[in-house]
Amino acid sequence: MTPIRISRLHFPVRALGPGARVGIWLQGCSIRCPGCISLDTWSTSRGETSVEAVVEAIVPWLATADGFTISGGEPFDQPDALKSLLTWVRAVHGGDILVYSGHPVEVLPLQEFEGLFDALISDPLVLAARQTLPLRGSDNQRLHIATELGRLRFGDMAGPAALANTLDVMFDDATGDVFLAGIPQRGDLARLQKLLELGGHKAGITEDRQQYS
Ligand code: SF4
């Protein structure tokens, strides 16, 4: 069994790449960008399972999936698990694979992942940068096309595009948590929290609020 820490799995995700996608969020992030909207994914002491269990959970989605988005957390903080997961996805499905990393691409062990993904979005979130590009929280983040399939699916996402402002809303029946997948615009989560509170609801968000202090 290959251990892996997972934050969540979801299908279909439509806001993080073209088509109906299997979303896999790895748990744990050592980068800790100021302003991160996913503070809940930073801890390394939760979400422990195995790659085999993840595979079992996503198999029912494969027949109608167009692609896969692997995010976090920081996926490359778990290189062995990431490689094992990507190898399995590649072997069983012809859809595209998009991987996120908060590290600059120059420090990633890309030779070890040769052929295992079609596109990569690298670099940390930088609040001082603009936010105009699809699939990215800040415009310093770079889109790298790794394969011909990646060029076909992501080649038109190098510049500003309408896809940037879509979000998927998901509900966890067990906890009552609401999860938004996608890239919200700056301050959207704080605005949503305020609106919910004005409506008499208790609302917490997973955004690093240091940028507001
Ligand atoms: S934005 Fe991504 S890389 Fe940066 S702290 Fe959040 S999860 Fe980690």
mmCIF file of C-alpha atoms and ligand atoms in Angstrom:
data_model
loop_
_atom_site.group_PDB
_atom_site.id
_atom_site.type_symbol
_atom_site.label_atom_id
_atom_site.label_comp_id
_atom_site.label_asym_id
_atom_site.label_seq_id
_atom_site.Cartn_x
_atom_site.Cartn_y
_atom_site.Cartn_z
ATOM 1 C CA MET A 1 0.000 0.000 0.000
ATOM 2 C CA THR A 2 1.274 3.469 -0.895
ATOM 3 C CA PRO A 3 0.370 6.068 1.748
ATOM 4 C CA ILE A 4 -1.089 9.383 0.642
ATOM 5 C CA ARG A 5 -2.711 12.318 2.430
ATOM 6 C CA ILE A 6 -5.908 13.471 0.750
ATOM 7 C CA SER A 7 -7.966 16.559 1.482
ATOM 8 C CA ARG A 8 -10.880 15.666 -0.790
ATOM 9 C CA LEU A 9 -12.001 13.956 -3.963
ATOM 10 C CA HIS A 10 -14.818 15.211 -6.148
ATOM 11 C CA PHE A 11 -16.525 14.599 -9.491
ATOM 12 C CA PRO A 12 -17.488 16.392 -11.629
ATOM 13 C CA VAL A 13 -15.292 19.466 -11.239
ATOM 14 C CA ARG A 14 -15.751 21.913 -14.132
ATOM 15 C CA ALA A 15 -13.960 25.013 -12.851
ATOM 16 C CA LEU A 16 -10.401 23.651 -12.895
ATOM 17 C CA GLY A 17 -9.899 22.704 -16.515
ATOM 18 C CA PRO A 18 -12.003 21.713 -19.530
ATOM 19 C CA GLY A 19 -14.851 19.227 -19.291
ATOM 20 C CA ALA A 20 -16.029 17.077 -16.413
ATOM 21 C CA ARG A 21 -12.986 16.401 -14.270
ATOM 22 C CA VAL A 22 -12.023 14.215 -11.358
ATOM 23 C CA GLY A 23 -10.672 16.597 -8.717
ATOM 24 C CA ILE A 24 -8.059 15.227 -6.330
ATOM 25 C CA TRP A 25 -6.795 17.563 -3.594
ATOM 26 C CA LEU A 26 -3.756 16.346 -1.672
ATOM 27 C CA GLN A 27 -3.493 17.275 1.996
ATOM 28 C CA GLY A 28 -0.464 19.136 3.357
ATOM 29 C CA CYS A 29 1.368 22.201 2.080
ATOM 30 C CA SER A 30 4.838 23.342 3.135
ATOM 31 C CA ILE A 31 4.734 26.521 1.025
ATOM 32 C CA ARG A 32 2.152 28.542 2.954
ATOM 33 C CA CYS A 33 1.548 31.488 0.640
ATOM 34 C CA PRO A 34 0.127 34.586 2.368
ATOM 35 C CA GLY A 35 -3.503 34.883 1.281
ATOM 36 C CA CYS A 36 -3.973 31.168 0.496
ATOM 37 C CA ILE A 37 -7.683 30.339 0.312
ATOM 38 C CA SER A 38 -7.130 26.722 1.395
ATOM 39 C CA LEU A 39 -5.717 26.915 4.919
ATOM 40 C CA ASP A 40 -7.492 23.641 5.669
ATOM 41 C CA THR A 41 -5.109 21.835 3.299
ATOM 42 C CA TRP A 42 -1.890 22.923 5.041
ATOM 43 C CA SER A 43 -1.800 20.413 7.912
ATOM 44 C CA THR A 44 0.103 17.157 7.398
ATOM 45 C CA SER A 45 -1.674 15.424 10.279
ATOM 46 C CA ARG A 46 -4.952 14.635 8.557
ATOM 47 C CA GLY A 47 -6.339 12.867 5.516
ATOM 48 C CA GLU A 48 -4.128 9.785 5.671
ATOM 49 C CA THR A 49 -5.181 6.970 3.375
ATOM 50 C CA SER A 50 -3.621 4.929 0.549
ATOM 51 C CA VAL A 51 -3.301 5.422 -3.194
ATOM 52 C CA GLU A 52 -5.174 2.136 -3.572
ATOM 53 C CA ALA A 53 -8.126 3.539 -1.585
ATOM 54 C CA VAL A 54 -8.133 6.698 -3.705
ATOM 55 C CA VAL A 55 -8.164 4.570 -6.846
ATOM 56 C CA GLU A 56 -11.116 2.569 -5.527
ATOM 57 C CA ALA A 57 -13.026 5.797 -4.781
ATOM 58 C CA ILE A 58 -12.554 7.340 -8.213
ATOM 59 C CA VAL A 59 -13.085 4.248 -10.385
ATOM 60 C CA PRO A 60 -16.888 4.803 -10.581
ATOM 61 C CA TRP A 61 -16.282 8.268 -12.095
ATOM 62 C CA LEU A 62 -13.910 7.199 -14.840
ATOM 63 C CA ALA A 63 -16.461 6.297 -17.514
ATOM 64 C CA THR A 64 -17.758 9.873 -17.724
ATOM 65 C CA ALA A 65 -14.594 11.813 -16.819
ATOM 66 C CA ASP A 66 -12.867 14.011 -19.418
ATOM 67 C CA GLY A 67 -9.797 14.735 -17.348
ATOM 68 C CA PHE A 68 -8.150 15.018 -13.940
ATOM 69 C CA THR A 69 -7.040 17.981 -11.858
ATOM 70 C CA ILE A 70 -4.557 17.298 -9.071
ATOM 71 C CA SER A 71 -4.224 20.125 -6.591
ATOM 72 C CA GLY A 72 -3.842 20.691 -2.865
ATOM 73 C CA GLY A 73 -2.215 21.422 -0.626
ATOM 74 C CA GLU A 74 1.048 20.892 -2.421
ATOM 75 C CA PRO A 75 0.994 17.692 -4.515
ATOM 76 C CA PHE A 76 4.794 17.535 -4.853
ATOM 77 C CA ASP A 77 5.171 17.437 -1.050
ATOM 78 C CA GLN A 78 4.185 13.764 -1.492
ATOM 79 C CA PRO A 79 6.264 12.812 -4.531
ATOM 80 C CA ASP A 80 6.042 9.032 -4.199
ATOM 81 C CA ALA A 81 2.276 9.062 -3.699
ATOM 82 C CA LEU A 82 1.799 11.583 -6.503
ATOM 83 C CA LYS A 83 3.866 9.519 -8.898
ATOM 84 C CA SER A 84 2.017 6.339 -8.002
ATOM 85 C CA LEU A 85 -1.369 8.031 -8.444
ATOM 86 C CA LEU A 86 -0.463 9.655 -11.775
ATOM 87 C CA THR A 87 1.001 6.406 -13.090
ATOM 88 C CA TRP A 88 -2.251 4.620 -12.347
ATOM 89 C CA VAL A 89 -4.414 7.361 -13.912
ATOM 90 C CA ARG A 90 -2.251 7.346 -17.051
ATOM 91 C CA ALA A 91 -2.540 3.581 -17.360
ATOM 92 C CA VAL A 92 -6.338 3.386 -17.094
ATOM 93 C CA HIS A 93 -7.667 6.594 -18.676
ATOM 94 C CA GLY A 94 -6.994 8.677 -21.794
ATOM 95 C CA GLY A 95 -8.162 12.001 -20.324
ATOM 96 C CA ASP A 96 -5.845 14.925 -19.746
ATOM 97 C CA ILE A 97 -4.084 15.470 -16.426
ATOM 98 C CA LEU A 98 -3.497 18.948 -14.965
ATOM 99 C CA VAL A 99 -1.271 19.216 -11.880
ATOM 100 C CA TYR A 100 -0.835 22.276 -9.672
ATOM 101 C CA SER A 101 2.272 23.147 -7.675
ATOM 102 C CA GLY A 102 3.137 26.177 -5.573
ATOM 103 C CA HIS A 103 6.841 25.565 -6.264
ATOM 104 C CA PRO A 104 8.653 27.165 -9.210
ATOM 105 C CA VAL A 105 8.893 24.606 -11.986
ATOM 106 C CA GLU A 106 12.708 24.910 -11.907
ATOM 107 C CA VAL A 107 12.910 23.104 -8.535
ATOM 108 C CA LEU A 108 10.447 20.309 -9.324
ATOM 109 C CA PRO A 109 11.828 16.799 -10.074
ATOM 110 C CA LEU A 110 10.217 16.781 -13.508
ATOM 111 C CA GLN A 111 12.356 13.994 -14.955
ATOM 112 C CA GLU A 112 10.728 11.622 -12.475
ATOM 113 C CA PHE A 113 7.279 12.681 -13.718
ATOM 114 C CA GLU A 114 8.032 12.548 -17.434
ATOM 115 C CA GLY A 115 4.866 11.707 -19.376
ATOM 116 C CA LEU A 116 2.690 11.556 -16.250
ATOM 117 C CA PHE A 117 0.810 14.844 -16.757
ATOM 118 C CA ASP A 118 -0.249 17.034 -19.681
ATOM 119 C CA ALA A 119 -0.137 20.470 -18.091
ATOM 120 C CA LEU A 120 1.310 21.986 -14.948
ATOM 121 C CA ILE A 121 0.556 25.269 -13.214
ATOM 122 C CA SER A 122 3.517 26.259 -11.070
ATOM 123 C CA ASP A 123 4.605 28.966 -8.631
ATOM 124 C CA PRO A 124 3.185 30.303 -5.372
ATOM 125 C CA LEU A 125 0.225 32.607 -4.941
ATOM 126 C CA VAL A 126 1.420 36.241 -4.874
ATOM 127 C CA LEU A 127 -1.188 38.719 -3.696
ATOM 128 C CA ALA A 128 0.734 41.673 -5.129
ATOM 129 C CA ALA A 129 0.375 40.224 -8.635
ATOM 130 C CA ARG A 130 -2.705 40.812 -10.789
ATOM 131 C CA GLN A 131 -5.334 38.098 -11.234
ATOM 132 C CA THR A 132 -6.458 38.018 -14.845
ATOM 133 C CA LEU A 133 -5.422 34.565 -16.107
ATOM 134 C CA PRO A 134 -7.596 31.454 -16.171
ATOM 135 C CA LEU A 135 -6.947 28.681 -13.650
ATOM 136 C CA ARG A 136 -4.554 30.853 -11.664
ATOM 137 C CA GLY A 137 -4.827 32.719 -8.356
ATOM 138 C CA SER A 138 -2.173 35.237 -9.410
ATOM 139 C CA ASP A 139 -0.645 36.117 -12.771
ATOM 140 C CA ASN A 140 2.904 35.152 -11.730
ATOM 141 C CA GLN A 141 1.778 31.499 -11.833
ATOM 142 C CA ARG A 142 2.938 29.827 -15.037
ATOM 143 C CA LEU A 143 1.121 27.337 -17.243
ATOM 144 C CA HIS A 144 3.436 24.677 -18.700
ATOM 145 C CA ILE A 145 2.189 22.462 -21.489
ATOM 146 C CA ALA A 146 3.859 19.055 -21.305
ATOM 147 C CA THR A 147 2.203 17.024 -24.089
ATOM 148 C CA GLU A 148 0.217 17.360 -27.302
ATOM 149 C CA LEU A 149 -2.939 16.494 -25.366
ATOM 150 C CA GLY A 150 -2.062 19.268 -22.946
ATOM 151 C CA ARG A 151 -1.705 21.713 -25.840
ATOM 152 C CA LEU A 152 -5.108 20.699 -27.181
ATOM 153 C CA ARG A 153 -6.845 21.060 -23.811
ATOM 154 C CA PHE A 154 -4.969 24.005 -22.271
ATOM 155 C CA GLY A 155 -3.283 25.781 -25.164
ATOM 156 C CA ASP A 156 -5.929 28.530 -25.228
ATOM 157 C CA MET A 157 -5.574 29.255 -21.510
ATOM 158 C CA ALA A 158 -2.298 31.158 -21.659
ATOM 159 C CA GLY A 159 -4.091 34.521 -21.643
ATOM 160 C CA PRO A 160 -7.249 36.041 -20.110
ATOM 161 C CA ALA A 161 -10.357 33.891 -20.669
ATOM 162 C CA ALA A 162 -13.925 33.555 -19.413
ATOM 163 C CA LEU A 163 -13.215 30.304 -17.561
ATOM 164 C CA ALA A 164 -11.463 32.266 -14.799
ATOM 165 C CA ASN A 165 -14.616 33.162 -12.887
ATOM 166 C CA THR A 166 -16.455 29.846 -12.609
ATOM 167 C CA LEU A 167 -16.694 27.932 -9.330
ATOM 168 C CA ASP A 168 -18.102 24.524 -8.418
ATOM 169 C CA VAL A 169 -20.082 24.330 -5.173
ATOM 170 C CA MET A 170 -19.993 21.058 -3.252
ATOM 171 C CA PHE A 171 -21.681 20.008 -0.025
ATOM 172 C CA ASP A 172 -20.400 17.562 2.568
ATOM 173 C CA ASP A 173 -23.540 15.895 3.957
ATOM 174 C CA ALA A 174 -21.650 14.500 6.941
ATOM 175 C CA THR A 175 -20.187 17.776 8.235
ATOM 176 C CA GLY A 176 -22.400 20.417 6.642
ATOM 177 C CA ASP A 177 -19.307 22.028 5.123
ATOM 178 C CA VAL A 178 -19.579 23.786 1.773
ATOM 179 C CA PHE A 179 -16.592 23.538 -0.525
ATOM 180 C CA LEU A 180 -15.918 25.775 -3.516
ATOM 181 C CA ALA A 181 -13.662 24.380 -6.243
ATOM 182 C CA GLY A 182 -12.116 26.818 -8.673
ATOM 183 C CA ILE A 183 -10.271 30.093 -8.394
ATOM 184 C CA PRO A 184 -12.289 32.838 -6.688
ATOM 185 C CA GLN A 185 -11.391 36.458 -7.319
ATOM 186 C CA ARG A 186 -9.537 38.283 -4.540
ATOM 187 C CA GLY A 187 -11.778 39.001 -1.579
ATOM 188 C CA ASP A 188 -14.685 36.894 -2.894
ATOM 189 C CA LEU A 189 -14.638 34.530 0.079
ATOM 190 C CA ALA A 190 -14.611 37.403 2.583
ATOM 191 C CA ARG A 191 -17.499 39.030 0.716
ATOM 192 C CA LEU A 192 -19.416 35.752 0.709
ATOM 193 C CA GLN A 193 -18.823 35.344 4.433
ATOM 194 C CA LYS A 194 -20.135 38.847 5.096
ATOM 195 C CA LEU A 195 -23.258 38.247 3.003
ATOM 196 C CA LEU A 196 -23.987 34.980 4.802
ATOM 197 C CA GLU A 197 -23.542 36.640 8.189
ATOM 198 C CA LEU A 198 -25.864 39.479 7.156
ATOM 199 C CA GLY A 199 -28.403 36.748 6.374
ATOM 200 C CA GLY A 200 -28.096 35.419 9.931
ATOM 201 C CA HIS A 201 -25.830 32.461 9.129
ATOM 202 C CA LYS A 202 -22.646 31.438 10.940
ATOM 203 C CA ALA A 203 -19.914 31.299 8.307
ATOM 204 C CA GLY A 204 -16.222 30.461 8.559
ATOM 205 C CA ILE A 205 -13.864 30.483 5.586
ATOM 206 C CA THR A 206 -10.518 28.789 4.945
ATOM 207 C CA GLU A 207 -8.743 31.877 3.642
ATOM 208 C CA ASP A 208 -5.519 33.189 5.166
ATOM 209 C CA ARG A 209 -6.669 36.610 6.371
ATOM 210 C CA GLN A 210 -3.222 38.081 7.100
ATOM 211 C CA GLN A 211 -3.531 40.242 4.014
ATOM 212 C CA TYR A 212 -6.452 42.087 5.588
ATOM 213 C CA SER A 213 -4.698 42.884 8.899
HETATM 214 S S1 SF4 B 1 -1.850 28.640 -2.522
HETATM 215 FE FE1 SF4 B 1 -1.354 26.464 -2.857
HETATM 216 S S2 SF4 B 1 0.895 26.396 -2.604
HETATM 217 FE FE2 SF4 B 1 0.223 28.325 -1.707
HETATM 218 S S3 SF4 B 1 -0.114 27.860 0.486
HETATM 219 FE FE3 SF4 B 1 -2.091 27.570 -0.550
HETATM 220 S S4 SF4 B 1 -2.166 25.393 -1.026
HETATM 221 FE FE4 SF4 B 1 -0.013 25.886 -0.605
#
